[in-house]
XYZ file of C-alpha atoms in Angstrom:
334
model
C 12.662 57.594 -57.528
C 14.154 56.390 -54.246
C 13.402 59.562 -52.287
C 10.262 59.136 -50.099
C 9.878 62.934 -50.068
C 9.320 62.955 -53.832
C 6.012 62.808 -55.689
C 6.076 61.517 -59.281
C 3.298 62.634 -61.621
C 2.418 60.950 -64.909
C 1.148 63.869 -67.011
C 0.016 61.631 -69.868
C -3.562 60.537 -70.432
C -4.920 57.666 -68.366
C -5.222 55.330 -71.352
C -1.479 55.792 -72.013
C -0.606 55.032 -68.391
C -2.726 51.855 -68.514
C -0.058 49.942 -70.464
C 3.040 51.384 -68.817
C 4.335 53.729 -66.132
C 7.233 54.328 -63.793
C 7.278 52.128 -60.700
C 9.240 53.668 -57.805
C 10.818 51.217 -55.334
C 9.122 50.382 -52.025
C 9.723 53.063 -49.401
C 10.613 55.364 -52.291
C 8.767 58.127 -54.135
C 4.967 58.225 -54.461
C 3.488 57.807 -57.952
C 0.364 59.802 -58.801
C -1.871 59.283 -61.839
C -4.019 62.403 -62.452
C -6.544 60.235 -64.343
C -6.762 62.545 -67.317
C -8.785 61.904 -70.456
C -6.906 64.736 -72.184
C -4.287 67.343 -71.310
C -6.897 70.073 -70.883
C -7.824 68.473 -67.567
C -4.336 68.877 -66.069
C -4.683 72.545 -64.921
C -8.002 71.637 -63.271
C -6.423 68.656 -61.505
C -3.471 70.764 -60.375
C -5.845 73.420 -59.087
C -7.777 70.996 -56.861
C -7.317 71.162 -53.088
C -6.587 67.438 -52.783
C -3.811 67.621 -55.391
C -2.163 70.624 -53.777
C -2.124 68.883 -50.400
C -0.216 65.977 -51.947
C 2.349 68.245 -53.611
C 2.881 70.847 -50.900
C 6.294 70.503 -49.269
C 7.371 67.697 -51.627
C 9.816 67.393 -54.478
C 7.780 66.972 -57.650
C 8.967 65.038 -60.708
C 6.799 64.952 -63.831
C 7.166 62.730 -66.863
C 5.520 62.148 -70.244
C 6.201 60.436 -73.571
C 8.815 62.708 -75.159
C 9.376 65.485 -72.642
C 7.155 68.224 -74.103
C 4.006 67.854 -72.012
C 5.919 67.487 -68.733
C 8.029 70.552 -69.599
C 4.845 72.604 -69.916
C 3.347 70.996 -66.821
C 6.339 71.959 -64.658
C 6.131 75.517 -65.969
C 2.470 75.667 -64.928
C 3.217 74.278 -61.464
C 6.035 76.781 -60.984
C 3.708 79.602 -62.010
C 0.949 78.494 -59.638
C 3.267 77.823 -56.692
C 4.881 81.255 -57.050
C 1.635 82.971 -56.036
C 0.010 80.335 -53.807
C 0.320 80.005 -50.031
C -0.932 76.393 -50.016
C 1.134 75.035 -52.909
C 4.856 75.229 -52.090
C 6.773 72.216 -53.438
C 10.438 71.876 -52.429
C 11.458 71.547 -56.060
C 9.872 70.948 -59.455
C 11.552 68.727 -62.038
C 10.704 66.880 -65.241
C 12.118 63.856 -67.054
C 14.064 65.453 -69.893
C 13.412 63.698 -73.164
C 10.548 61.806 -71.546
C 10.058 58.064 -71.332
C 11.377 57.635 -74.864
C 14.820 58.892 -73.887
C 14.752 57.144 -70.508
C 14.271 53.637 -71.924
C 17.012 54.307 -74.481
C 19.329 55.403 -71.671
C 18.340 52.394 -69.541
C 17.743 49.569 -72.084
C 17.010 47.104 -69.283
C 14.068 49.278 -68.207
C 15.317 50.825 -64.966
C 12.261 51.906 -63.007
C 10.042 51.724 -66.096
C 7.288 49.103 -66.064
C 5.361 48.012 -69.177
C 5.140 49.737 -72.574
C 5.458 53.363 -73.635
C 2.345 54.359 -75.629
C 3.339 56.173 -78.840
C 1.318 58.244 -81.295
C 3.241 57.251 -84.427
C 3.322 54.047 -86.463
C 5.386 52.257 -83.840
C 2.379 52.473 -81.486
C 4.435 51.412 -78.481
C 8.017 51.274 -77.185
C 9.673 48.822 -74.804
C 13.171 48.685 -73.251
C 15.447 47.162 -75.901
C 17.049 44.398 -73.826
C 14.175 43.653 -71.473
C 12.543 40.265 -71.997
C 9.155 40.574 -73.758
C 7.518 38.214 -71.258
C 8.755 40.333 -68.359
C 7.363 43.441 -70.051
C 3.942 41.795 -70.400
C 3.937 40.663 -66.767
C 4.332 44.248 -65.644
C 1.073 45.372 -67.303
C -2.369 44.979 -65.739
C -4.473 46.391 -68.617
C -7.623 44.499 -69.701
C -9.932 44.227 -72.676
C -12.804 46.646 -72.088
C -15.378 44.005 -73.069
C -14.397 40.539 -71.792
C -11.983 41.870 -69.112
C -9.219 39.415 -69.969
C -5.671 40.717 -69.783
C -4.645 42.517 -72.975
C -1.806 44.980 -73.396
C -2.104 46.511 -76.868
C -4.284 49.154 -78.501
C -5.345 47.958 -81.948
C -8.243 48.816 -84.260
C -8.720 52.448 -83.158
C -11.631 51.568 -80.865
C -12.856 54.385 -78.616
C -15.028 54.897 -75.568
C -18.691 55.377 -76.538
C -19.274 58.315 -74.158
C -19.661 61.470 -76.275
C -17.582 63.631 -73.925
C -14.847 61.017 -73.577
C -13.973 59.194 -76.799
C -10.543 58.057 -75.604
C -8.918 54.896 -77.047
C -9.886 51.627 -75.400
C -8.294 48.182 -75.419
C -10.109 45.416 -77.296
C -8.666 41.896 -77.504
C -8.627 39.833 -80.714
C -11.613 37.697 -79.664
C -13.778 40.781 -79.044
C -12.854 42.675 -82.213
C -15.963 41.608 -84.151
C -18.290 42.488 -81.262
C -16.590 45.862 -80.808
C -16.915 46.642 -84.525
C -20.611 45.722 -84.664
C -21.537 47.326 -81.327
C -19.240 50.316 -80.694
C -21.791 51.640 -78.181
C -20.738 48.818 -75.841
C -17.202 50.184 -75.470
C -16.306 52.037 -72.285
C -12.930 53.224 -70.963
C -11.716 52.457 -67.448
C -12.442 55.981 -66.156
C -16.035 55.876 -67.407
C -16.509 52.375 -65.994
C -15.656 53.631 -62.532
C -17.690 56.830 -63.020
C -14.704 59.099 -62.553
C -15.196 62.815 -63.111
C -12.295 65.204 -63.437
C -12.107 68.348 -61.254
C -13.973 71.253 -62.839
C -12.385 74.297 -61.200
C -10.197 75.958 -63.839
C -7.339 78.165 -62.543
C -7.283 81.754 -63.803
C -3.919 81.540 -65.560
C -3.968 85.171 -66.702
C -4.526 86.426 -63.156
C -1.808 84.094 -61.864
C 0.683 85.467 -64.382
C -0.148 89.057 -63.487
C 0.235 88.308 -59.797
C 3.589 86.627 -60.413
C 4.757 89.589 -62.487
C 3.817 91.960 -59.660
C 5.833 89.915 -57.165
C 9.030 90.097 -59.183
C 8.571 93.634 -60.543
C 11.076 96.304 -59.456
C 9.769 99.709 -58.288
C 10.606 102.506 -60.721
C 12.299 104.644 -58.039
C 14.987 102.004 -57.596
C 15.842 101.858 -61.286
C 19.337 102.880 -62.239
C 20.757 104.141 -65.519
C 21.986 101.379 -67.794
C 25.726 100.858 -67.939
C 25.757 98.075 -70.511
C 28.670 97.821 -72.869
C 28.136 97.433 -76.579
C 28.074 93.758 -77.505
C 30.434 92.339 -80.117
C 29.156 89.305 -81.996
C 30.836 86.287 -83.538
C 30.504 86.059 -87.290
C 30.343 82.271 -87.443
C 28.503 81.354 -84.228
C 24.811 81.217 -83.375
C 22.846 80.813 -80.157
C 19.777 78.515 -80.206
C 17.146 78.320 -77.481
C 13.677 76.860 -76.895
C 14.899 73.534 -78.228
C 12.810 70.459 -77.361
C 14.490 68.457 -74.613
C 14.471 65.377 -76.843
C 16.708 67.175 -79.338
C 19.766 65.581 -80.925
C 22.695 66.945 -82.943
C 21.455 65.085 -86.019
C 18.024 66.738 -85.865
C 19.570 70.216 -85.694
C 21.872 69.535 -88.632
C 19.024 68.095 -90.688
C 16.938 71.228 -90.144
C 19.699 73.827 -90.588
C 21.759 71.953 -93.166
C 24.495 69.365 -92.463
C 26.937 71.339 -94.608
C 26.323 74.526 -92.634
C 26.664 73.386 -89.011
C 30.175 72.437 -87.922
C 29.780 71.876 -84.168
C 26.951 71.947 -81.593
C 27.781 72.739 -77.960
C 24.997 71.853 -75.516
C 24.648 74.533 -72.822
C 23.968 73.316 -69.293
C 23.286 74.583 -65.785
C 26.697 74.509 -64.103
C 25.157 73.732 -60.693
C 23.344 70.531 -61.654
C 24.501 69.746 -65.184
C 20.949 69.880 -66.574
C 20.162 70.848 -70.162
C 17.309 73.358 -70.535
C 17.012 73.689 -74.299
C 19.891 75.930 -75.410
C 23.050 75.382 -77.433
C 25.838 77.196 -79.236
C 26.606 76.503 -82.883
C 29.821 76.965 -84.803
C 29.022 77.320 -88.497
C 31.332 76.496 -91.377
C 31.242 80.104 -92.588
C 29.845 83.572 -91.953
C 27.453 83.106 -94.899
C 26.084 79.924 -93.329
C 25.317 81.819 -90.129
C 23.583 84.614 -92.077
C 21.500 82.075 -94.001
C 20.188 80.508 -90.784
C 19.448 83.923 -89.231
C 17.471 84.942 -92.330
C 15.507 81.678 -92.309
C 14.690 82.077 -88.608
C 13.366 85.612 -89.228
C 10.736 84.451 -91.733
C 7.105 83.936 -90.751
C 7.482 80.147 -90.556
C 10.831 80.423 -88.781
C 12.787 77.254 -87.994
C 10.972 74.324 -86.427
C 12.498 71.262 -84.802
C 10.096 68.472 -83.848
C 7.216 70.831 -84.728
C 8.480 73.361 -82.203
C 9.573 76.814 -83.357
C 13.010 77.578 -81.977
C 14.749 80.903 -81.338
C 17.952 81.740 -83.210
C 20.212 84.715 -82.514
C 23.757 85.866 -83.020
C 26.233 84.846 -80.316
C 28.131 87.683 -78.671
C 31.718 87.385 -77.491
C 32.064 86.709 -73.755
C 35.615 85.472 -73.452
C 34.750 82.014 -74.776
C 36.801 82.190 -77.980
C 38.286 78.730 -77.283
C 34.921 77.056 -76.740
C 35.324 74.760 -79.749
C 39.078 74.110 -79.473
C 39.578 70.341 -79.214
C 35.798 69.964 -79.231
C 34.231 66.475 -79.461
C 30.662 66.456 -80.742
C 28.035 64.711 -78.578
C 24.833 63.487 -80.189
C 22.621 63.963 -77.102
C 22.462 66.748 -74.509
C 23.839 65.690 -71.093
C 21.414 64.248 -68.523
C 23.007 65.947 -65.490
C 25.663 65.435 -62.852
């Protein structure tokens, strides 16, 4: 946030950003709002010449509500930058666990300003020990009809434009008018006449080009000298976990009486967690049960995301769980 060579991108929709966003310090990073009505517009925005000029040669940090959208967005940027001569960021990062985890980690708010728009019954999230009045002062959102300051989405009102239909803010005094005349409702992007970029990147061609760059010529291939792997009977390796994962969520899905310990696996250079962990099960039968469940058509899903489960092979880490203390959350980094 404090690095002036960093660009911060809010990969949520514009109506979410309207009631809350990160606010870097002065002389710090630059915040960019892609002005998206939906996530489909992000590849088009990233493919635009103006966007690539802003990102080229910069460190790029992306964030979203729970960490899923920004994880995918960073993957797309990495894919595009690998084959582009005009898009070469110095580094691509995302806020692991999203805003939801950030405001829990920094209950006073940190660099967060306003409310975190949520899609569940809570509707919004604020830093737990930040004064409500201070939270409200940090928001500039307005009622779409009378233009008075209003900071909450209530009533499921939407923009009247047929190709938009995003949620709009309506204050209590304008609720009756909005209900009787829904055609009068217009979101901020439609009010200003904003149109998203239309040039869609050819993602299939980009992937093929990237594969060709990293492919190894067949004449340099060497015979395999791999040793036969020996597997633990009571350990499992999990990957493709959502970055907002917790130990409790894993145990709830796999069975609290089956999972003994969960070891979060991290990058030893920066301490970052990338969605993998090692499990020690209570028994060999518990491990087999989870493997069988993962091999079914439905597989095992955590936070609506299908995860990968495999046996863990022995690599000289027999004492991994000796004196182990279970941590509920994956580490944030060094």
